[in-house]
Tab-separated table of C-alpha atoms in Angstrom:
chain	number	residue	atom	x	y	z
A	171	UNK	CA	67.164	-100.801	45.026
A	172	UNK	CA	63.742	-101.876	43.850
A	173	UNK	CA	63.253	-104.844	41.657
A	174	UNK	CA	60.109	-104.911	39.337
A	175	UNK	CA	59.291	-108.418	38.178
A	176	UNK	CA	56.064	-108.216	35.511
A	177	UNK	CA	53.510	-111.127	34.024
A	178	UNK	CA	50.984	-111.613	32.476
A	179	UNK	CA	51.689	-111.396	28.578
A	180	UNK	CA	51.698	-113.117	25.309
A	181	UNK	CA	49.103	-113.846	21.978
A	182	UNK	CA	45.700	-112.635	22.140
A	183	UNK	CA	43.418	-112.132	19.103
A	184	UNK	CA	41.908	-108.735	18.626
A	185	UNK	CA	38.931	-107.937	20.715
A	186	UNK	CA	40.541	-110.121	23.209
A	187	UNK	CA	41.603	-109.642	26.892
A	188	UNK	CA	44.897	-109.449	28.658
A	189	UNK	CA	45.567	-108.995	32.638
A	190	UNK	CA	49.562	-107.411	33.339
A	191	UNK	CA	51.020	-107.465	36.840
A	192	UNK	CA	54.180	-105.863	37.996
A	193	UNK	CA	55.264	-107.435	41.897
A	194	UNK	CA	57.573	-104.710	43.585
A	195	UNK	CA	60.617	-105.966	46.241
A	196	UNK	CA	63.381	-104.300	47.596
A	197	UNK	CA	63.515	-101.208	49.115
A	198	UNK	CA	60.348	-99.496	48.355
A	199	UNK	CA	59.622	-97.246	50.397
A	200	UNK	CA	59.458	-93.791	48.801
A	201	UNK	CA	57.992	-94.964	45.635
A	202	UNK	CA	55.137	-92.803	44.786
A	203	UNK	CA	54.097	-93.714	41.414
A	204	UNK	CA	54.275	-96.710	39.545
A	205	UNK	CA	52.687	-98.424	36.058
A	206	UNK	CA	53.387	-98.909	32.159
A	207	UNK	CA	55.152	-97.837	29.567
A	208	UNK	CA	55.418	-99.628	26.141
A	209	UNK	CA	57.540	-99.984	23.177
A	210	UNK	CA	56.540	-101.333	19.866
A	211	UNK	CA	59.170	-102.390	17.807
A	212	UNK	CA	60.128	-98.824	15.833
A	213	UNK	CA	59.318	-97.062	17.795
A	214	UNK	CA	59.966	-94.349	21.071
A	215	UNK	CA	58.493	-95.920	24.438
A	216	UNK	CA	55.337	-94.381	25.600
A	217	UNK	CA	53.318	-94.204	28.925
A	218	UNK	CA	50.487	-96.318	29.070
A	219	UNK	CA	49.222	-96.296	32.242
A	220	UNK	CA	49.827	-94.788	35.900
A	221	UNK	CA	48.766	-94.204	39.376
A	222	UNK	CA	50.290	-92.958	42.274
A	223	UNK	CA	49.886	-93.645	45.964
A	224	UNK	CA	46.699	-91.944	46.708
A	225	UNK	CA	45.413	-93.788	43.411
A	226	UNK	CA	45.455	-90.884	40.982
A	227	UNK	CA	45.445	-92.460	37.394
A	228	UNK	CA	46.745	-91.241	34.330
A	229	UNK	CA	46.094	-93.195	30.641
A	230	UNK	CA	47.175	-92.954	27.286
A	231	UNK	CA	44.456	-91.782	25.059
A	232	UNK	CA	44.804	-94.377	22.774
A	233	UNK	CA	43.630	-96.888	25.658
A	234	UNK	CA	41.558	-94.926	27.892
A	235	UNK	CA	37.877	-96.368	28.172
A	236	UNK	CA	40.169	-100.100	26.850
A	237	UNK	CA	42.893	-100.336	29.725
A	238	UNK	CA	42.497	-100.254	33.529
A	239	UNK	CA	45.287	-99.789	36.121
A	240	UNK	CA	44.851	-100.502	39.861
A	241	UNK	CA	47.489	-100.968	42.562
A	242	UNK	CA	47.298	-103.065	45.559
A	243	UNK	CA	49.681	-101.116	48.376
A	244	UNK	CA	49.450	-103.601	50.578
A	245	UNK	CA	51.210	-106.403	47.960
A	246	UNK	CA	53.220	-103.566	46.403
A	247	UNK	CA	51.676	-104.835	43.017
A	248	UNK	CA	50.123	-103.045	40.276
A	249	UNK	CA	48.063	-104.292	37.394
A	250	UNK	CA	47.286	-103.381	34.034
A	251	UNK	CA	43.818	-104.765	33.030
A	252	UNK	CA	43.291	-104.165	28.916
A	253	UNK	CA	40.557	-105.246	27.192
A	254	UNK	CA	38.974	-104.679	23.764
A	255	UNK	CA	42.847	-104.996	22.123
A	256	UNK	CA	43.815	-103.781	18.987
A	257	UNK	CA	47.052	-105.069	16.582
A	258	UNK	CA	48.153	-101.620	17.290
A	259	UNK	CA	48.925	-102.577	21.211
A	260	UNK	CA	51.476	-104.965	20.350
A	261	UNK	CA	54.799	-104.012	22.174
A	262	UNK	CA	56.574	-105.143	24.957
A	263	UNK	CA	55.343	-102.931	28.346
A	264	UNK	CA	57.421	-102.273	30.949
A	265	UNK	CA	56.780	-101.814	34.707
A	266	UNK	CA	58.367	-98.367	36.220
A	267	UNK	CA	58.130	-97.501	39.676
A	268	UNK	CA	59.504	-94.017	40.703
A	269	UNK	CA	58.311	-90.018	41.905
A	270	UNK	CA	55.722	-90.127	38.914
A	271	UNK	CA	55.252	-91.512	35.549
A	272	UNK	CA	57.889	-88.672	34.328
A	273	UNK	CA	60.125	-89.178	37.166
A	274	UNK	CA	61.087	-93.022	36.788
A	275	UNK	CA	63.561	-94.461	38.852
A	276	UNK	CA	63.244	-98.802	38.198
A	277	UNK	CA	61.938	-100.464	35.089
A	278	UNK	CA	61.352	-104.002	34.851
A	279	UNK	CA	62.814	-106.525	31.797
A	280	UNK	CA	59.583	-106.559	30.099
A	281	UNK	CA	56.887	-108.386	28.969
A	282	UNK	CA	55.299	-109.073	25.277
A	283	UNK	CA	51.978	-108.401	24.010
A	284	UNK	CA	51.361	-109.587	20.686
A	285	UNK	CA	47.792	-109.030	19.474
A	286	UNK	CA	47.034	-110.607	16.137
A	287	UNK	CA	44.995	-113.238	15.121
């Protein structure tokens, strides 16, 4: 069992910066892939952000060139830099860890972005 345990949100005004980290435990090993998904209130969850193990990324192209993910193996962490937010990002994102960013295994509770000023 893995346990995903994320920080990092709350209210930022648009144009303003947020930093997300997810802090893996348990039994991790085999975990390829991990990163963000988010759901705004309405409607489906969506992927975000990923990277795998050998640091291939994958973005949403609603944030690419706004959000940056990077992983640190050696902490089992993974962050979710975003900058340049929008109203439109408000949700609550979710860690995953699992095969890929389709194959998710573990989600973590959650944590809220609201971006409104």
């Amino acid at each position: 069992q893995v346990q995903l345990v994320e920080s990092g949100g709350g209210l930022v005004q648009p144009g303003g910066s947020l930093r997300l980290s997810c802090a893996a435990s348990g039994s991790i090993f085999g975990i390829n892939a991990m990163g963000w998904y988010r759901q705004a209130l309405g409607k489906q969850r969506e992927l975000v952000a990923g990277i795998t193990g050998r640091n291939g990324t994958t973005y949403a192209d609603s944030v690419k060139g706004r959000f940056t993910i990077s992983r640190d193996n050696a902490k089992n962490t993974v962050s979710l830099q975003m900058n340049s937010l929008k109203p439109e990002d408000t949700a609550d994102y979710y860690c995953y860890a699992g095969q890929s960013a389709y194959l998710v295994k573990y989600w973590g509770k959650g944590t809220l972005v609201t971006v409104s000023s």
